[in-house]
Amino acid sequence: MSAVYDYGQWGVELKRNIRDYWWNSMTRMHENIVGIDAAIFMHPTTWKASGHVDNFSDPMIDNKDSKKRYRVDHLIEAYADQLEKDGQKAEAEKVIADMDSLLAASDYDGLKKFIENNKIKCAVSGTCNWTDVRQFNLMFSTQLGSVSEDASEIYLRPETAQGIFVNFLNVQKTGRMKIPFGIAQVGKAFRNEIVARQFVFRMREFEQMEMQFFIRPGTQKEWYEYWKEERMKWHLSLGIPAERYRFHDHVKLAHYADAACDIEYDFPIGFKEVEGIHSRTDFDLKNHQEFSRKKMQYFDTEINQNYIPYVIETSIGLDRSVLMVLSEAYNEEDLSTEERKDSRVVLMFPVKLAPIKLAVLPLTKKDGLPELARELMDICKPKFKCFYEEKDTIGKRYRRMDAIGTPFCVTIDHQTKEDGTVTIRHRDTMLQERIPMSEVSKLVESHL
Ligand code: GAP
């Protein structure tokens, strides 16, 4: 059960905040994009039509001694990483370039020879005793129906996109949508990843946030560029600097695409894909029309023509975004002074993504301070996520909040009783200021 994860109480808040931020930016900030929530179970023919039954596979190779199975590209990439670590940067780049051209040509014999010629070894057995390179389908299947003889095999969706395609006309007609328009969806996807590693980077059950943008055929190049730029703007709006991102154009295009690129983020494990932008042509709608024998056409009143729209897709992994935001936020700070050693772990999340926005901390458990703190909680709780805590010294409570990325802590002390002011402490600078308790909610909201 590797590559299957549960999120705890703060992880789920972080994930939800990222999802809402994406959802709102798609469906609120773009007036021509609406959302749907399609079922995970879909008619099995959907996956025939989409090409996933025939094409959604990865080239794999097995080591005959350890019986361990590898994705060919991961095996070669790990070899290139090692070369780079050993100071052979040019050789590493050549390995990747050679691999890319072999993959692009689907030259599986060539890939096997390449692995053997470079003496790439299995990490478990340490040998070069490899099988041929073979293709493995990544879809999970299960049975629909209660009696096994009657059951028919269905697939757990490997992408959320197909739920959007099969609903294209429902949404277009009921919403009187005019091209260009988009349909967005967030939901679970499942892939039987053979090599599943690196925490929530590559999972077998994960969440995608996808948007299909339906356009007039022939305009795909300009819309592809538009969405590349638009999505990069979204990433930068998370407060992550531009140098932590790069575009990577695909050499080997997926079976549905005529152009595709990844937005890569500089994870602690190096630059890796976090989002894909794909020009999917009319591949999906055309095939759904053929397999379902239902027209998937749109009548464009501006040019008086019927056509199957082309599609630009933006597809970002929610779990991978969580890992990106976590990696970017994580800081270890040395706060030692001459008198004493000190350090802290702090997650510097953007306020809008932080699991908890405000911690309310009465200095003591008595003298009416908890009652005042509860008053503040009651004002703030309906507006944003708050956390109340009485236990331990204020210093310890601050550090605990730093470690889960809470941007603001408010301390209620005896002075609060006299003049209605509180101390607000800022996570990143650790600066503290005295402000009226009545202004706390406004201050936090101004950062959202
Ligand atoms: N509908 C297009 C599509 O699914 P993809 O590049 O295969 O394209 C899109 O996946 C995004 O989904 C990736 O950029 C990545 O963020 C996320 N993703 C894909 N496989 C994943 C996995 N096994 N675990 C976590 N996230 C994954």
Short mmCIF file of C-alpha atoms in Angstrom, two decimals, residues 234-395:
data_model
loop_
_atom_site.label_atom_id
_atom_site.label_comp_id
_atom_site.label_asym_id
_atom_site.label_seq_id
_atom_site.Cartn_x
_atom_site.Cartn_y
_atom_site.Cartn_z
CA TRP A 234 -1.41 31.73 -10.81
CA HIS A 235 1.71 29.98 -9.58
CA LEU A 236 3.51 33.28 -9.03
CA SER A 237 0.49 34.60 -7.13
CA LEU A 238 1.25 31.94 -4.49
CA GLY A 239 4.23 34.12 -3.60
CA ILE A 240 6.70 31.60 -5.07
CA PRO A 241 9.54 33.35 -6.94
CA ALA A 242 9.77 32.97 -10.74
CA GLU A 243 13.20 31.32 -10.60
CA ARG A 244 11.68 28.33 -8.80
CA TYR A 245 9.62 27.54 -11.91
CA ARG A 246 10.37 26.60 -15.49
CA PHE A 247 8.49 25.33 -18.54
CA HIS A 248 9.42 21.97 -20.00
CA ASP A 249 8.15 21.20 -23.51
CA HIS A 250 7.19 17.57 -24.11
CA VAL A 251 9.27 15.66 -26.64
CA LYS A 252 7.06 12.57 -26.58
CA LEU A 253 3.48 13.81 -26.85
CA ALA A 254 0.63 11.95 -25.14
CA HIS A 255 -1.71 10.14 -27.53
CA TYR A 256 -4.20 13.05 -27.48
CA ALA A 257 -1.95 16.12 -27.79
CA ASP A 258 -0.55 18.28 -30.62
CA ALA A 259 1.47 20.42 -28.18
CA ALA A 260 2.17 20.02 -24.47
CA CYS A 261 4.38 21.38 -21.74
CA ASP A 262 4.85 21.03 -18.01
CA ILE A 263 5.24 23.71 -15.42
CA GLU A 264 8.07 22.40 -13.28
CA TYR A 265 8.84 23.50 -9.74
CA ASP A 266 12.24 23.24 -8.11
CA PHE A 267 11.38 20.60 -5.46
CA PRO A 268 14.06 19.48 -2.96
CA ILE A 269 14.39 16.49 -5.35
CA GLY A 270 15.05 18.83 -8.31
CA PHE A 271 12.87 20.42 -11.00
CA LYS A 272 9.77 18.22 -11.47
CA GLU A 273 6.36 18.56 -13.11
CA VAL A 274 3.60 20.06 -11.04
CA GLU A 275 1.18 20.97 -13.84
CA GLY A 276 0.61 20.00 -17.45
CA ILE A 277 -0.79 22.24 -20.19
CA HIS A 278 -1.97 20.29 -23.20
CA SER A 279 -3.40 21.18 -26.57
CA ARG A 280 -5.71 18.14 -26.92
CA THR A 281 -7.13 19.02 -30.36
CA ASP A 282 -10.61 17.51 -30.95
CA PHE A 283 -9.27 14.03 -30.11
CA ASP A 284 -11.49 13.36 -27.10
CA LEU A 285 -14.78 14.86 -28.26
CA LYS A 286 -14.42 13.29 -31.71
CA ASN A 287 -13.86 9.84 -30.19
CA HIS A 288 -16.72 10.20 -27.72
CA GLN A 289 -18.95 11.15 -30.64
CA GLU A 290 -17.82 8.07 -32.55
CA PHE A 291 -18.12 5.60 -29.66
CA SER A 292 -21.40 6.97 -28.21
CA ARG A 293 -22.95 7.84 -31.61
CA LYS A 294 -24.11 11.11 -30.02
CA LYS A 295 -23.20 14.37 -31.71
CA MET A 296 -20.57 16.38 -29.84
CA GLN A 297 -20.87 19.38 -32.12
CA TYR A 298 -21.27 23.03 -31.38
CA PHE A 299 -23.03 25.56 -33.58
CA ASP A 300 -20.96 28.73 -33.73
CA THR A 301 -23.41 31.56 -34.49
CA GLU A 302 -20.60 34.02 -35.19
CA ILE A 303 -19.36 32.07 -38.21
CA ASN A 304 -22.53 30.07 -38.90
CA GLN A 305 -20.74 26.73 -38.65
CA ASN A 306 -21.04 23.43 -36.85
CA TYR A 307 -17.83 21.93 -35.53
CA ILE A 308 -16.30 19.75 -32.83
CA PRO A 309 -14.40 22.17 -30.60
CA TYR A 310 -10.68 21.93 -29.93
CA VAL A 311 -9.52 21.83 -26.34
CA ILE A 312 -6.73 23.33 -24.28
CA GLU A 313 -6.34 21.57 -20.96
CA THR A 314 -4.68 22.74 -17.76
CA SER A 315 -4.11 19.89 -15.31
CA ILE A 316 -2.48 20.32 -11.92
CA GLY A 317 -2.03 17.74 -9.19
CA LEU A 318 -3.49 18.87 -5.87
CA ASP A 319 -1.26 16.63 -3.75
CA ARG A 320 1.78 17.70 -5.74
CA SER A 321 0.77 21.34 -5.14
CA VAL A 322 0.61 20.59 -1.40
CA LEU A 323 4.17 19.24 -1.60
CA MET A 324 5.27 22.30 -3.58
CA VAL A 325 3.73 24.76 -1.11
CA LEU A 326 5.19 22.81 1.84
CA SER A 327 8.66 22.67 0.27
CA GLU A 328 8.58 26.39 -0.42
CA ALA A 329 7.33 27.27 3.07
CA TYR A 330 9.72 25.12 5.09
CA ASN A 331 12.45 27.04 6.92
CA GLU A 332 14.85 26.20 9.71
CA GLU A 333 16.12 29.35 11.43
CA ASP A 334 19.04 29.70 13.77
CA LEU A 335 18.00 32.21 16.45
CA SER A 336 21.00 31.72 18.72
CA THR A 337 22.31 34.66 20.69
CA GLU A 338 25.55 34.97 22.64
CA GLU A 339 23.72 33.86 25.77
CA ARG A 340 21.89 30.81 24.42
CA LYS A 341 21.43 28.48 21.50
CA ASP A 342 18.03 28.60 19.83
CA SER A 343 16.39 27.60 16.58
CA ARG A 344 12.94 27.24 15.10
CA VAL A 345 11.15 25.39 12.32
CA VAL A 346 8.69 27.66 10.60
CA LEU A 347 6.34 27.11 7.67
CA MET A 348 6.08 30.46 5.89
CA PHE A 349 2.82 29.78 4.05
CA PRO A 350 1.06 32.62 2.24
CA VAL A 351 -1.68 33.72 4.66
CA LYS A 352 -4.43 32.62 2.23
CA LEU A 353 -3.11 29.03 2.25
CA ALA A 354 -2.16 28.64 5.92
CA PRO A 355 -4.23 25.92 7.69
CA ILE A 356 -4.84 28.22 10.67
CA LYS A 357 -4.89 31.98 10.21
CA LEU A 358 -5.03 33.10 13.84
CA ALA A 359 -4.14 31.59 17.20
CA VAL A 360 -5.84 33.14 20.22
CA LEU A 361 -3.76 32.69 23.36
CA PRO A 362 -4.78 33.91 26.82
CA LEU A 363 -1.63 34.53 28.88
CA THR A 364 -3.05 32.63 31.87
CA LYS A 365 -6.02 30.37 32.53
CA LYS A 366 -7.48 32.75 35.11
CA ASP A 367 -8.30 36.41 35.89
CA GLY A 368 -10.98 36.55 33.19
CA LEU A 369 -8.42 36.25 30.34
CA PRO A 370 -9.92 33.05 28.81
CA GLU A 371 -13.33 34.78 28.71
CA LEU A 372 -11.88 37.72 26.76
CA ALA A 373 -10.05 35.33 24.43
CA ARG A 374 -13.30 33.44 23.82
CA GLU A 375 -14.98 36.74 22.88
CA LEU A 376 -12.31 37.26 20.20
CA MET A 377 -12.69 33.65 19.02
CA ASP A 378 -16.44 34.17 18.59
CA ILE A 379 -15.85 37.24 16.42
CA CYS A 380 -13.18 35.62 14.23
CA LYS A 381 -14.28 31.96 13.99
CA PRO A 382 -17.02 32.50 11.39
CA LYS A 383 -14.62 34.46 9.16
CA PHE A 384 -11.45 32.32 9.06
CA LYS A 385 -9.87 29.31 10.73
CA CYS A 386 -8.83 30.09 14.33
CA PHE A 387 -7.17 28.04 17.03
CA TYR A 388 -7.53 28.52 20.79
CA GLU A 389 -4.91 27.37 23.29
CA GLU A 390 -4.28 27.99 27.00
CA LYS A 391 -1.58 25.41 27.74
CA ASP A 392 2.18 26.09 28.20
CA THR A 393 4.20 29.29 28.09
CA ILE A 394 3.46 31.83 25.37
CA GLY A 395 6.92 31.17 23.87
#
